[in-house]
């Protein structure tokens, strides 16, 4: 049994937009890791059963939620490109007992890095051979340290579509889509991830990233089957027409996104086919801006990758600004594991939203905590610091509302009331140096 704790001298930053910073606060945490009380110092006596922890007037905020990430890679950009034969052979090796163990260990390592950087919840949207399901369970059972995971197993894509055949179950036709939902559900996933259009990473021609791959009928059938059991559907989409199809089909979140017209705006806000009657947007700037904005002598990428990244990045930025302006539900994810996206710098996604998307630091913190919790359907448990919610908290020496980069320096991560102070992360200096140029 864990001990009850009293965090004293807390400067509290909550996930809500309408709450101000509260000084000299005390947070009581029960032995189940639930916040019992949050009170100002004057109003409260702490009984002896609580272990007192002096936060020393540092900032306390809700743990970060990464709503779009993958764990199979650490984000180190590789300049190697593999032939199809090598890839086929590699995937065969991974689909063995030893191969799966290798994947699992990599994921476990990346999950720990994410956790040490303040991510206490992560939606992982596409991994190999259901190792995400296993890792989620091991973290839940406290066998492994990491963020709580919400997982989606393999993508569901069109035959030859984004991520196929390696990272996707290939689908042709609505019934095939239904079957693939059932396959993923059988393996224990929490979300369904579909790819409605192509993607930057595997496009072979300029413009292919946004090309429509799944049909509206397929998307509709997949969503209906998932919604039947209360499961939500996340859709990778990189063009406006793709967004339209995905929304009409009833997806619950649009990943990446593209510019909206009036019909698209109203479908986001009121979507009769989405599980909760609306659809959220999760842009992922970090996956696109290094390729689009860094000098190509740095990134060493070919024309196709560069042009597609530029199109997708610019479209994503427009879509994000439209979403904010029109009060569409927006969350934060950074596509960690993609090239240049490490697991320790989700603050860069917020920094990009602030500097290029025009939102405030406070709004950015709201999006990455409370708004993300709502999108993931866990806002009753996490996302703000309130009585009855789980004690998933970050302790920061410096105020992130003054400078969002202050999120990159933590004194402590608390999850379910357990304190973690060993937060030393091995960083990739080459990658950080390049990103600091933008
Ligand atoms: Zn992704």
Coordinates of C-alpha atoms and ligand atoms in Angstrom, one line a residue, residues 68-70 125 155 162 193 236 255-256 284 335-336 338, ligand 1:
X68 CA -0.3 11.1 -31.3
X69 CA 2.9 9.1 -31.0
X70 CA 4.6 5.8 -31.9
X125 CA -1.3 5.3 -33.0
X155 CA -3.2 0.7 -38.9
X162 CA 0.0 4.4 -46.1
X193 CA -6.3 4.0 -36.5
X236 CA -4.5 9.8 -40.7
X255 CA -4.6 13.3 -37.4
X256 CA -2.4 15.9 -39.2
X284 CA 1.5 17.0 -35.7
X335 CA 4.2 11.9 -34.1
X336 CA 7.2 11.0 -31.9
X338 CA 9.2 9.9 -36.9
Ligands
LIG1 ZN1 1.8 9.0 -36.8

